[in-house]
Coordinates of C-alpha atoms in Angstrom, one line a residue:
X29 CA -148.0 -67.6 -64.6
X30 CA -148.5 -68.1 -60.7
X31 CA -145.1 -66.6 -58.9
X32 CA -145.4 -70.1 -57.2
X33 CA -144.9 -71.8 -60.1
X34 CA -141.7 -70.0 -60.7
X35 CA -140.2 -71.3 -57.5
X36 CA -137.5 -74.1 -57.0
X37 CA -139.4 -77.2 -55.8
X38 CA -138.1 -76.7 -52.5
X39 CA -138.4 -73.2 -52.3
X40 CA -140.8 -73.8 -49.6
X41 CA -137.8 -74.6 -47.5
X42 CA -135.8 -71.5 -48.1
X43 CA -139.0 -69.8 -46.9
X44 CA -139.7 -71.1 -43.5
X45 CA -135.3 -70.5 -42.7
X46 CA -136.3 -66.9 -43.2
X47 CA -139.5 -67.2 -41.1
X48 CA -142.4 -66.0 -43.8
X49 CA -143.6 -69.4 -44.4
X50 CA -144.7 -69.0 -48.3
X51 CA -145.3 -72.4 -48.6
X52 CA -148.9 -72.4 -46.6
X53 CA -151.7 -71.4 -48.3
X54 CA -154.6 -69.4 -46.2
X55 CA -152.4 -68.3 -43.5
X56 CA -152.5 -64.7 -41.8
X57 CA -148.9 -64.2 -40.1
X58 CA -147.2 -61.2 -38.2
X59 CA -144.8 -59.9 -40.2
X60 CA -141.1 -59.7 -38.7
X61 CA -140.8 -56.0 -38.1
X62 CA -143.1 -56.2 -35.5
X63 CA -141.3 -58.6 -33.5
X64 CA -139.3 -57.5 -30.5
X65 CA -138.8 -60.3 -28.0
X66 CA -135.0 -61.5 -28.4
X67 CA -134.4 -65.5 -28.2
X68 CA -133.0 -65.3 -24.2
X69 CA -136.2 -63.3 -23.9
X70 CA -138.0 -66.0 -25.3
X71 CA -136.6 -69.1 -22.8
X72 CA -137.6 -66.9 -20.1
X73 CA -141.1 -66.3 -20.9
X74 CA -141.2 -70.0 -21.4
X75 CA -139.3 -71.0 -18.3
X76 CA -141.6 -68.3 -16.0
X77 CA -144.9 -69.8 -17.2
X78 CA -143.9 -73.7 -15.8
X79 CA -141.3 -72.4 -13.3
X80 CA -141.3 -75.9 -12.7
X81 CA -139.6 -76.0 -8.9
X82 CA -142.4 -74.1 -7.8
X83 CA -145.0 -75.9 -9.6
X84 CA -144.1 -79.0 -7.9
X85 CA -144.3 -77.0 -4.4
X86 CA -147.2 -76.0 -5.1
X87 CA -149.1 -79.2 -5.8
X88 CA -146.9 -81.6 -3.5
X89 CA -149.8 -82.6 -1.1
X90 CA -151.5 -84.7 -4.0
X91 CA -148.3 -86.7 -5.2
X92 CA -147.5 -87.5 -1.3
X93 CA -151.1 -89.2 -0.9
X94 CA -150.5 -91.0 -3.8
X95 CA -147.3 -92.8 -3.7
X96 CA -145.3 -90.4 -1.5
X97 CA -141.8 -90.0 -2.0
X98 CA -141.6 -92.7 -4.9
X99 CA -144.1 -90.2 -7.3
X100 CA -142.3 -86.9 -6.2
X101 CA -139.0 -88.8 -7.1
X102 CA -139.6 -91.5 -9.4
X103 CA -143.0 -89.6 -11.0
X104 CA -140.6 -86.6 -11.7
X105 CA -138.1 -88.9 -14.0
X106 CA -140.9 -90.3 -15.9
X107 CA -142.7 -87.3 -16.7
X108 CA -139.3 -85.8 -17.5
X109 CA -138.9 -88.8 -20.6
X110 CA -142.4 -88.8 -21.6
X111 CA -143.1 -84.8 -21.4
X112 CA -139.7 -84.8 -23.2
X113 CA -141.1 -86.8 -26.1
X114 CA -143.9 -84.5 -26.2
X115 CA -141.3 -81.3 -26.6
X116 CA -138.9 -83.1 -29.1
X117 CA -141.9 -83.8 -31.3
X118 CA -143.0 -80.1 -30.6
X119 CA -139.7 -78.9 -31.3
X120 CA -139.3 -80.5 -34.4
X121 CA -142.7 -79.1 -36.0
X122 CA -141.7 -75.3 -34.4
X123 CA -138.4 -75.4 -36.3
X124 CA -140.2 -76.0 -39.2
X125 CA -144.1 -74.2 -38.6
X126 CA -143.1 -71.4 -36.6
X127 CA -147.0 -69.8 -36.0
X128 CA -148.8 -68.4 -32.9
X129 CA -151.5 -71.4 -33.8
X130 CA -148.3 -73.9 -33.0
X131 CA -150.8 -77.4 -32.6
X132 CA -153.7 -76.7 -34.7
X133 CA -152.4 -75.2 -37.3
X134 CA -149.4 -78.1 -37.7
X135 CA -152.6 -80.3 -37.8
X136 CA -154.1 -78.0 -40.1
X137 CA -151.4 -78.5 -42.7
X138 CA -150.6 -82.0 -41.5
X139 CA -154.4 -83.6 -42.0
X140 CA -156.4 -85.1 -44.9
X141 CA -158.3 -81.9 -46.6
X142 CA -161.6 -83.3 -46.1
X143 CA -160.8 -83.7 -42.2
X144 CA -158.4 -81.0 -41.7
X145 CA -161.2 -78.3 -40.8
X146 CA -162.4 -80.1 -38.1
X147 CA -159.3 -81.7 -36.8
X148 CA -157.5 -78.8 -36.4
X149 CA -160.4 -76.8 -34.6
X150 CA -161.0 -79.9 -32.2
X151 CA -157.3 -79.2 -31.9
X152 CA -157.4 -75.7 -31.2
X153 CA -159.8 -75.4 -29.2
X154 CA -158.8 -78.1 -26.5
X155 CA -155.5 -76.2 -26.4
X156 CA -157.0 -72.6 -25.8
X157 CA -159.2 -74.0 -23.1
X158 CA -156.1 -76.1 -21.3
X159 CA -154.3 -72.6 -21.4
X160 CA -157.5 -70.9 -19.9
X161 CA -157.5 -73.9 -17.3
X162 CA -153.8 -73.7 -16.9
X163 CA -154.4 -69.8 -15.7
X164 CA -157.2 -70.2 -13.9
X165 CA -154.8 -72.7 -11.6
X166 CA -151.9 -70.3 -11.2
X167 CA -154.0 -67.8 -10.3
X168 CA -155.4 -69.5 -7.0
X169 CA -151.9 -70.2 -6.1
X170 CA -151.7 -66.5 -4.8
X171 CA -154.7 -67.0 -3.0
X172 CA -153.9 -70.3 -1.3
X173 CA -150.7 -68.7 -0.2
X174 CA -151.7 -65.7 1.4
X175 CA -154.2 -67.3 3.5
X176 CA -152.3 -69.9 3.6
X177 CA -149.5 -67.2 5.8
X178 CA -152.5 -66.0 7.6
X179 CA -153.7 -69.7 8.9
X180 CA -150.2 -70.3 10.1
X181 CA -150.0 -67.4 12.5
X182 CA -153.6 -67.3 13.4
X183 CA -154.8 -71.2 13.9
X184 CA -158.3 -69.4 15.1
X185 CA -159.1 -67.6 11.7
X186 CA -161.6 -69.3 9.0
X187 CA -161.1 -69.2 5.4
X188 CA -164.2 -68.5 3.4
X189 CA -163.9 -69.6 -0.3
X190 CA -165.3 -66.2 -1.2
X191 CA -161.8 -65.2 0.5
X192 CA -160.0 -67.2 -2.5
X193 CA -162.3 -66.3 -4.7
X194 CA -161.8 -61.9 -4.4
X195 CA -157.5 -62.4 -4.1
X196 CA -157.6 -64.9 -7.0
X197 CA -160.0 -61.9 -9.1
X198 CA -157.7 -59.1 -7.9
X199 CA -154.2 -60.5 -8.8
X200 CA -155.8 -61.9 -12.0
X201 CA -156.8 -58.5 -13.1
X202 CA -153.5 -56.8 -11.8
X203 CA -152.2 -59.3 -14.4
X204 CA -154.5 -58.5 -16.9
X205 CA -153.9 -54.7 -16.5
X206 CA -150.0 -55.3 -16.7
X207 CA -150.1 -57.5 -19.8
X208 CA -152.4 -55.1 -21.6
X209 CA -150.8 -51.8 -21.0
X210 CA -147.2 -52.1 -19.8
X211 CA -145.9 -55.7 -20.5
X212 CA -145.1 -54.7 -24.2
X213 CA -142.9 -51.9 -23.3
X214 CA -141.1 -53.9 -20.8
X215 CA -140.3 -57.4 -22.3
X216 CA -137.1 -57.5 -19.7
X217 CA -139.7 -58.3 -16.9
X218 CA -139.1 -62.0 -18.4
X219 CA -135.5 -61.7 -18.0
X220 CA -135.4 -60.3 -14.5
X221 CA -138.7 -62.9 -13.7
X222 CA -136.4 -66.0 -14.6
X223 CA -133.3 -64.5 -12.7
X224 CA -135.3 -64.4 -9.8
X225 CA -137.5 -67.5 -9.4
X226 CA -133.9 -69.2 -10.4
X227 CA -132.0 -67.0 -7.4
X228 CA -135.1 -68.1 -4.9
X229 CA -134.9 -72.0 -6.2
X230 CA -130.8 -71.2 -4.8
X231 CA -131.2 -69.8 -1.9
X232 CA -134.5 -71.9 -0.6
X233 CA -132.3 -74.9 -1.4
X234 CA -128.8 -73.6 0.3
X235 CA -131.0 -72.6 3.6
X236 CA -132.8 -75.6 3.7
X237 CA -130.0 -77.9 3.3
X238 CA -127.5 -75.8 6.1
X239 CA -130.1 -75.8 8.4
X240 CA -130.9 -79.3 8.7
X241 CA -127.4 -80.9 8.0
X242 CA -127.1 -82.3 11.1
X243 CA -130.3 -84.3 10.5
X244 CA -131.1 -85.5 7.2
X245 CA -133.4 -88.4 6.9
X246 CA -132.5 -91.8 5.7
X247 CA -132.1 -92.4 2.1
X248 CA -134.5 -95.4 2.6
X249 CA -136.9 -93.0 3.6
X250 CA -136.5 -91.2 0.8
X251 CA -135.7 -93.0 -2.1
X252 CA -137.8 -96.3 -1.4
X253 CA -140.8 -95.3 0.9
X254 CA -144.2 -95.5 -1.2
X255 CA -147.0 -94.3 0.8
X256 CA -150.9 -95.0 -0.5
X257 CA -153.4 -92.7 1.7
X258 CA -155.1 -92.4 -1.4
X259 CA -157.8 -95.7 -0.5
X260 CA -156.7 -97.3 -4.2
X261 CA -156.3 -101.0 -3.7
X262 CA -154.1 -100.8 -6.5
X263 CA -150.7 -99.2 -5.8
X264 CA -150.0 -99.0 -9.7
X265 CA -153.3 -96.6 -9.8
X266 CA -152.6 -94.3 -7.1
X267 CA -149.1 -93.6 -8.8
X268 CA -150.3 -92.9 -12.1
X269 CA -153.3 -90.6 -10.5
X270 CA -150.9 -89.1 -8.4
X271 CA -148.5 -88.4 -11.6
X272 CA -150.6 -84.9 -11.5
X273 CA -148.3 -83.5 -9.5
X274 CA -144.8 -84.1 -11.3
X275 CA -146.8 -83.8 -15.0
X276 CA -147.9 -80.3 -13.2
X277 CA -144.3 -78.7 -13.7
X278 CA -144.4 -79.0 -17.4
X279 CA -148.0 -77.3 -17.3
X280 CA -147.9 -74.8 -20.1
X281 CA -144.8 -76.0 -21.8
X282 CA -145.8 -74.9 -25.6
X283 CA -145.9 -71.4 -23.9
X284 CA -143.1 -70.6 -26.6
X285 CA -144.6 -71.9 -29.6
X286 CA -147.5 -69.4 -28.9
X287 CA -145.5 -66.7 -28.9
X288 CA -143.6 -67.5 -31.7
X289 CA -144.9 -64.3 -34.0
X290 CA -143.6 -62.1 -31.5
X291 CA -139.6 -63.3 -31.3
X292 CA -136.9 -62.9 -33.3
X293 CA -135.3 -66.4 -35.6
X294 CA -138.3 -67.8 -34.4
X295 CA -137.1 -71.0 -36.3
X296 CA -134.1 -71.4 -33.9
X297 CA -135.6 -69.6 -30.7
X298 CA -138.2 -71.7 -30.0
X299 CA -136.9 -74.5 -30.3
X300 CA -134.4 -73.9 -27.2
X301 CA -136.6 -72.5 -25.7
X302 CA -139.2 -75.4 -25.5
X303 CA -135.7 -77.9 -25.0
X304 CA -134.2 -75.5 -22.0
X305 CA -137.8 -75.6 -20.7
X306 CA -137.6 -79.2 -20.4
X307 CA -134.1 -79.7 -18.8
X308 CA -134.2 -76.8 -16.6
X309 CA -137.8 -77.7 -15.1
X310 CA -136.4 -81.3 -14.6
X311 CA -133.1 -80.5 -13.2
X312 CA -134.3 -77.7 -10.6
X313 CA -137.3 -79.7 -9.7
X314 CA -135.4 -82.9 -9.2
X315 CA -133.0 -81.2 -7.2
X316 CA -135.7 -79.6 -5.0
X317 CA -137.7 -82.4 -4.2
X318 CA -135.0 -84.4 -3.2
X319 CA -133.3 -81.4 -1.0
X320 CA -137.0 -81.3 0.6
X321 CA -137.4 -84.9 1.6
X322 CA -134.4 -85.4 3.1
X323 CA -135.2 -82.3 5.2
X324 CA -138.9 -82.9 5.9
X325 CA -138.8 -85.4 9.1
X326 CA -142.7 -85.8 9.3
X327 CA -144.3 -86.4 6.3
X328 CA -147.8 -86.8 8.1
X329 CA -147.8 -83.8 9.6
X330 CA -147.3 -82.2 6.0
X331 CA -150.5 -83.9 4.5
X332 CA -152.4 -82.6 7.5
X333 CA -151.2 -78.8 8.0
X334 CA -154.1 -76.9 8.8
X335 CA -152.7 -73.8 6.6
X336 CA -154.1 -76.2 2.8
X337 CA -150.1 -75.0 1.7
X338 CA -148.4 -78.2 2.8
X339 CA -145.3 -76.7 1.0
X340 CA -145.3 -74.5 4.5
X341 CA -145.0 -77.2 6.9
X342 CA -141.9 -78.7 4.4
X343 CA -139.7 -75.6 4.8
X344 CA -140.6 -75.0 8.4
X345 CA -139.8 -78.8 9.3
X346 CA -135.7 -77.9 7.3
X347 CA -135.5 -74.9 8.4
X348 CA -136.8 -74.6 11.8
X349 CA -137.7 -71.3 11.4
X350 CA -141.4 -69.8 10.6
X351 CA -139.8 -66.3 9.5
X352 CA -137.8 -68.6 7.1
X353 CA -140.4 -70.6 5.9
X354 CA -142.8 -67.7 5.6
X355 CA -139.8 -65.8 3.8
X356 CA -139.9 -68.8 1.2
X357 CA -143.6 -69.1 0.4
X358 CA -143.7 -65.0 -0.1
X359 CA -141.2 -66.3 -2.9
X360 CA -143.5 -68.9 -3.6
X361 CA -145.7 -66.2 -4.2
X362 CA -143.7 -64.2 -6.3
X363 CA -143.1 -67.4 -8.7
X364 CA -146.8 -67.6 -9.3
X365 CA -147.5 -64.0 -10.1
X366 CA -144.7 -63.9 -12.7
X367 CA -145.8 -67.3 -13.7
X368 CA -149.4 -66.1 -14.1
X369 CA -148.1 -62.8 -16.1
X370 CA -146.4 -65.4 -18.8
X371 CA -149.5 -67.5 -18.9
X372 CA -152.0 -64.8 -19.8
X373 CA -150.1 -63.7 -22.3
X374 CA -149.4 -66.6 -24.0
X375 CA -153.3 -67.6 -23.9
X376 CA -153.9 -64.2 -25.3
X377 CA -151.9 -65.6 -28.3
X378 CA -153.5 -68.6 -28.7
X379 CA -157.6 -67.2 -28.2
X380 CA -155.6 -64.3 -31.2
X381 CA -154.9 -66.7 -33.4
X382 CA -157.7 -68.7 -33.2
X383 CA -159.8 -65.7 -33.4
X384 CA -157.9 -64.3 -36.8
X385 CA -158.4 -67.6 -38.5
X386 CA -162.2 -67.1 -37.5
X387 CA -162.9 -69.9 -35.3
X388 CA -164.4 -68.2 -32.3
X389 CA -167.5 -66.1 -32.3
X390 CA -167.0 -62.8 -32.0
X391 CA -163.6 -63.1 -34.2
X392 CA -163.7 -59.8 -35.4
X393 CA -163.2 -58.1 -31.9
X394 CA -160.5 -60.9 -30.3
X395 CA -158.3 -61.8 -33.6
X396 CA -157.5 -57.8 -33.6
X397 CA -154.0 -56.0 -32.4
X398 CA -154.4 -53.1 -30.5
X399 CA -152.6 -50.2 -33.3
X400 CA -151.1 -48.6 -30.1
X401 CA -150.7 -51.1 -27.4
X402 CA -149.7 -53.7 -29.7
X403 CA -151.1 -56.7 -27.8
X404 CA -154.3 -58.8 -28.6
X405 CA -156.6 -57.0 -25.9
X406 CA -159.9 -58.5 -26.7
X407 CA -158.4 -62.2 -26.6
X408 CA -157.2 -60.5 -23.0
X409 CA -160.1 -59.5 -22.0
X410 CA -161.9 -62.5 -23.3
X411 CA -159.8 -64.9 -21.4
X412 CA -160.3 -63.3 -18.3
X413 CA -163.9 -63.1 -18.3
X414 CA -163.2 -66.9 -19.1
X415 CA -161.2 -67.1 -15.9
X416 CA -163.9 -65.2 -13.6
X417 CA -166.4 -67.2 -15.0
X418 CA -164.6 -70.2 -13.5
X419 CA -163.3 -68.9 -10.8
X420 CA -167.2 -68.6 -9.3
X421 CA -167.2 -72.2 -9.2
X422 CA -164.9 -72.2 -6.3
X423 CA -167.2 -70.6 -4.3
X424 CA -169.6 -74.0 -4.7
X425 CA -167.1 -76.3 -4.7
X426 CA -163.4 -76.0 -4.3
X427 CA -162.8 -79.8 -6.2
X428 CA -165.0 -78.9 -8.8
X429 CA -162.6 -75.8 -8.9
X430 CA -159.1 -77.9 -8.7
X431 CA -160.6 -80.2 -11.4
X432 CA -159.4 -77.4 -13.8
X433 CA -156.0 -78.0 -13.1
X434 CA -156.2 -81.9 -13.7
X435 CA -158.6 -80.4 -17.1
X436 CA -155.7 -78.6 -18.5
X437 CA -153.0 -80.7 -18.4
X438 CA -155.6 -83.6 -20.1
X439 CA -156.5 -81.4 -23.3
X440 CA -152.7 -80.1 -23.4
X441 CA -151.8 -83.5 -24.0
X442 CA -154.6 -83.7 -26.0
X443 CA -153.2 -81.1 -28.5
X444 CA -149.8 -82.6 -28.2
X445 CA -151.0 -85.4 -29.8
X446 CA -153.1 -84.3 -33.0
X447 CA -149.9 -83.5 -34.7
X448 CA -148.0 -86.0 -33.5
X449 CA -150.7 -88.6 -34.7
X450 CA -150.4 -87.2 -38.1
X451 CA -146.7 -87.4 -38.6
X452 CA -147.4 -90.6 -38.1
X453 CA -149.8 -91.4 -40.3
X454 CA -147.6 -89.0 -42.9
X455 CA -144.7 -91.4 -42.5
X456 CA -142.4 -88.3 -40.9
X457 CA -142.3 -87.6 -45.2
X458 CA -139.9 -85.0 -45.9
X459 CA -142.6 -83.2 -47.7
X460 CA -144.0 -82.6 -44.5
X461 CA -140.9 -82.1 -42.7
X462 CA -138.6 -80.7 -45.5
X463 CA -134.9 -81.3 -44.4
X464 CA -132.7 -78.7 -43.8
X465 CA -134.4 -77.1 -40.8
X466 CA -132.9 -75.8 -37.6
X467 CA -134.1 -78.6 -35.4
X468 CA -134.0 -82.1 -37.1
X469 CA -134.3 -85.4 -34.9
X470 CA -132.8 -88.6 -36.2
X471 CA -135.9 -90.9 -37.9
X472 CA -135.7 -93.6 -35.3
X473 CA -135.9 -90.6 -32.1
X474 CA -138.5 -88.8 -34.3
X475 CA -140.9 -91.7 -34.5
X476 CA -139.9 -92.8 -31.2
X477 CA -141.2 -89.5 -29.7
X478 CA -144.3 -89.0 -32.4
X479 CA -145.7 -92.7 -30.9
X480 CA -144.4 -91.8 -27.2
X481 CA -146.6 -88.5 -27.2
X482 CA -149.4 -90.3 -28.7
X483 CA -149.8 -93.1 -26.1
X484 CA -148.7 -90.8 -23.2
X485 CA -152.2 -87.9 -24.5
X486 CA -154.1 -91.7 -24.2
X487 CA -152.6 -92.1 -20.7
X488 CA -153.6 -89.1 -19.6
X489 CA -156.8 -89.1 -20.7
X490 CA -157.3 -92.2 -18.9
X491 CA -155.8 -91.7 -15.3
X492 CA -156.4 -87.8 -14.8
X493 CA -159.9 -88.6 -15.0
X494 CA -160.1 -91.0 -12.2
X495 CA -161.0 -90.3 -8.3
X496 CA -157.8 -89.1 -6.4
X497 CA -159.1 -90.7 -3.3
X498 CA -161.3 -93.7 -2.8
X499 CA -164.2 -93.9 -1.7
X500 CA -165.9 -91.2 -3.7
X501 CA -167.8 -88.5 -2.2
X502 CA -169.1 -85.1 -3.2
X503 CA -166.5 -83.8 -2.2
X504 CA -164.0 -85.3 -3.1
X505 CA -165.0 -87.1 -6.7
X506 CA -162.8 -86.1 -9.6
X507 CA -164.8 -83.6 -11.9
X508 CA -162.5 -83.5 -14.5
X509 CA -164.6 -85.3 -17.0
X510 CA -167.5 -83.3 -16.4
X511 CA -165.3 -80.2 -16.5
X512 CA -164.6 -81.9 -19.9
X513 CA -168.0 -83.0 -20.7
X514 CA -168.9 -79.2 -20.1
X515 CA -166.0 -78.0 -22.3
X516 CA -167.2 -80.1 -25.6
X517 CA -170.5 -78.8 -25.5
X518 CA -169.4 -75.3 -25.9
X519 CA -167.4 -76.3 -28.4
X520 CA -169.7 -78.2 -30.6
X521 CA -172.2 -75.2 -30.4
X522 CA -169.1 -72.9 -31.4
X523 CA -168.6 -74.9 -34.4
X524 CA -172.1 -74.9 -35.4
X525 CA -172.9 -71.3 -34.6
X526 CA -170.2 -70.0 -36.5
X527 CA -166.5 -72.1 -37.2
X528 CA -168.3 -74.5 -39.6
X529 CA -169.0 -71.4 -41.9
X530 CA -166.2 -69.3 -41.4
X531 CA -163.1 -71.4 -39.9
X532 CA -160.2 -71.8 -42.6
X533 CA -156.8 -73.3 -41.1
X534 CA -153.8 -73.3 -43.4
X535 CA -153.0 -76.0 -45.8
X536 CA -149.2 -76.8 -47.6
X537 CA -148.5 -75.5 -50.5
X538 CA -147.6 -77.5 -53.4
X539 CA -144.7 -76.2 -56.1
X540 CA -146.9 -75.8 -58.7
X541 CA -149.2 -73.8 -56.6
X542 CA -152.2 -76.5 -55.3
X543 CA -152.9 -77.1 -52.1
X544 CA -151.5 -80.5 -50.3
X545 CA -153.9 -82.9 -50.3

């Protein structure tokens, strides 16, 4: 007899508490003695990778063209309810699936056998490519910064987007060369990265606010001014285009469901960590934004500061001080490179797992470990050709370039709601969600949050693709849907090349020892 036969009817259950998940069928999972990062460890790899104060710094210029202070305020609290929905329903499926595939492989299990191969690699693949999109972004931070420093002392010098281009290559493979040879023997970087974007968030704020106490603007200004430079007719348009921005802090939030075969109590880890994501990010990025527009006096001069970091002119306007300011974006700077050390790793994860359930040509190279490093360097190495590969484009065209940015937060959503969908349409069953597990959402929440991260991916897909500024040039068209476009194509020839044959996600195993249906 089948040792599955032999087990309880819910011994499934028992095995996901202790992490080994026995109840999937075709499933290749690290085992726990490999696994060093602790759970605080964990919420700071997670927090690093969105750092969400400074992703909102970094990308304030669009949400002020569209909508002004009413997106960077208001845009903030929605995102914060409808990204929430997205990280309960994430949450939930962690608690229960705790696997380095985290979306496609919960859509794997989740989906009618005869579509589940080709559900879960559309899936999977959207979500590697938002993380390799999601990278690519952080990394020109860097580079927009330190020129950005340069322009604000020297008003004569002229930026080159082959500039860009060779300080977005060299601190992407810095980062590369860390993650692959040292980041493994030094998992406190995470630890010491969160303690000190969270000390800069402190003392940018404090500074800011001492230094312009004597003249604050009006909360009118601040709390009821929308401003539309965007050329929409339509002032509902330009805010949900300009939703980029605040939906830009939460950019990489499933970070911790990726590395979920490399922390300890995964079940319960990730989890918080996804949750303190969420209401850290909103909290310190709320707080922020509103510290900055009550200190920022010219709001015009922001959009149009010759330095492209409009961030800059913000903290020189509180603080009245360029060594202050310039002190701030260096920490800027700082953010993004720990930031950018968090993302590549968790891509890595993702392109690994992918690449061990043989999805991705050349499998057999990037779903290996290194024996000695212990990290997935092909998947590392892979990723960043990825990233260079892209990262050419800027040199053409610097929107086709920030489309990625607008791309990665579209198929994110994308793979948000593939499993979501499917709870759905599996009635939240507590086959499929067995009951006693760490993180367990009351029915009416749970569907709440399944159908809110549904419609929101729909949203998304929507209003991210449309033209940030009317009327449309060239140069300044949206290019996300042919970044998309572009994206698909590779895919579909993937799939026929070589997933079609080999790909295999997992499926849920029945008592008697069948798979789910």
């Amino acid at each position: 007899m089948d040792a599955s036969e032999t087990k309880p009817k819910h011994a499934y259950t028992e095995s996901i508490q202790h992490g080994d998940l026995d109840c999937l069928e075709g499933l290749n999972f690290q085992p726990e003695g490999t696994r060093k990062l602790t759970p605080l460890q964990t919420i700071s790899a997670s927090w690093i990778i969105c750092d969400s104060w400074a992703g909102v710094a970094a990308t304030v210029a669009l949400a002020i063209v569209q909508g002004g202070p009413v997106t960077l305020i208001y845009g903030l609290i929605l995102i914060f309810f409808l990204v929430g929905a997205c990280t309960l329903t994430l949450a939930e499926l962690a608690s229960t699936y705790p696997t380095a595939g985290g979306q496609y492989h919960w859509t794997s299990i989740l989906a009618p056998k005869h579509l589940s191969r080709a559900l879960s690699y559309c899936c999977g693949v959207s979500n590697m490519l938002a993380w390799i999109a999601i990278c690519t972004g952080i990394a020109i931070i860097p580079a927009q910064l330190i020129l950005g420093i340069v322009l604000f002392y020297d008003s004569e010098y002229q930026s080159q987007p082959w500039h860009y281009f060779l300080i977005h290559q060299s601190i992407n493979g810095l980062v590369l060369l860390y993650n692959t040879t040292l980041l493994k023997k030094s998992l406190w970087f995470h630890d010491v990265s969160f303690f000190m974007t969270l000390t800069s968030f402190v003392i940018i704020m404090v500074t800011c606010l001492a230094r312009s106490a004597s003249r604050y603007e009006a909360s009118s200004s601040v709390w009821a001014t929308f401003l539309n430079g965007s050329g929409w007719n339509s002032g509902g348009v330009a805010f949900l285009t300009g939703l980029v921005s605040p939906n830009y802090i939460y950019a990489g939030i499933d970070g911790a469901l990726h590395l979920a075969e490399e922390c300890r109590n995964a079940t319960t880890a990730v989890p918080r960590a996804l949750m303190s994501t969420l209401v850290i990010g909103f909290v310190t990025s709320f707080a922020f934004m509103i510290t900055m527009l009550y200190c920022t006096s010219d709001l015009d001069t922001v959009v149009a500061s010759s330095t492209g970091v409009p961030i800059y002119e913000m903290w020189h306007q509180a603080t009245r001080s360029t060594s202050a300011a310039t002190v701030f974006i260096c920490l800027l700077l700082l953010a993004a490179v720990f930031a950018l050390t968090g993302a590549q790793q968790t891509a890595s994860r993702l392109t690994w797992s992918l690449a061990r359930d043989r999805a991705l040509i050349g499998s057999q190279w990037t779903g290996q470990l290194h024996d000695t490093l212990e990290v997935p360097v092909w998947a590392l190495v892979f990723n960043y050709a990825v990233m260079f590969l892209i990262g050419r484009v800027y040199l053409g065209s610097s929107s086709a370039f920030n489309a990625f940015i607008g791309t990665g937060l579209v198929l994110q959503h994308i793979s948000y709601a593939f499993p979501a969908a499917l709870l759905l349409y599996r009635c939240r069953s507590a086959t499929w969600l067995p009951d006693p597990r760490p993180f367990r959402l009351p029915s009416p929440v749970g569907w709440g949050a399944n159908l809110i991260t549904v419609c929101f991916a729909v949203l998304v897909l929507i209003f991210y693709d449309f033209p940030t500024v009317m009327p449309v040039t060239g140069s300044n068209m949206n290019y996300t849907p042919a970044v998309l476009g572009a994206m698909a194509i590779v895919a579909g020839i993937n799939w026929l090349v070589y997933a079609r044959k080999w790909y295999q996600g997992p499926r849920l195993r029945r008592s008697s020892g069948e798979i789910q249906k």
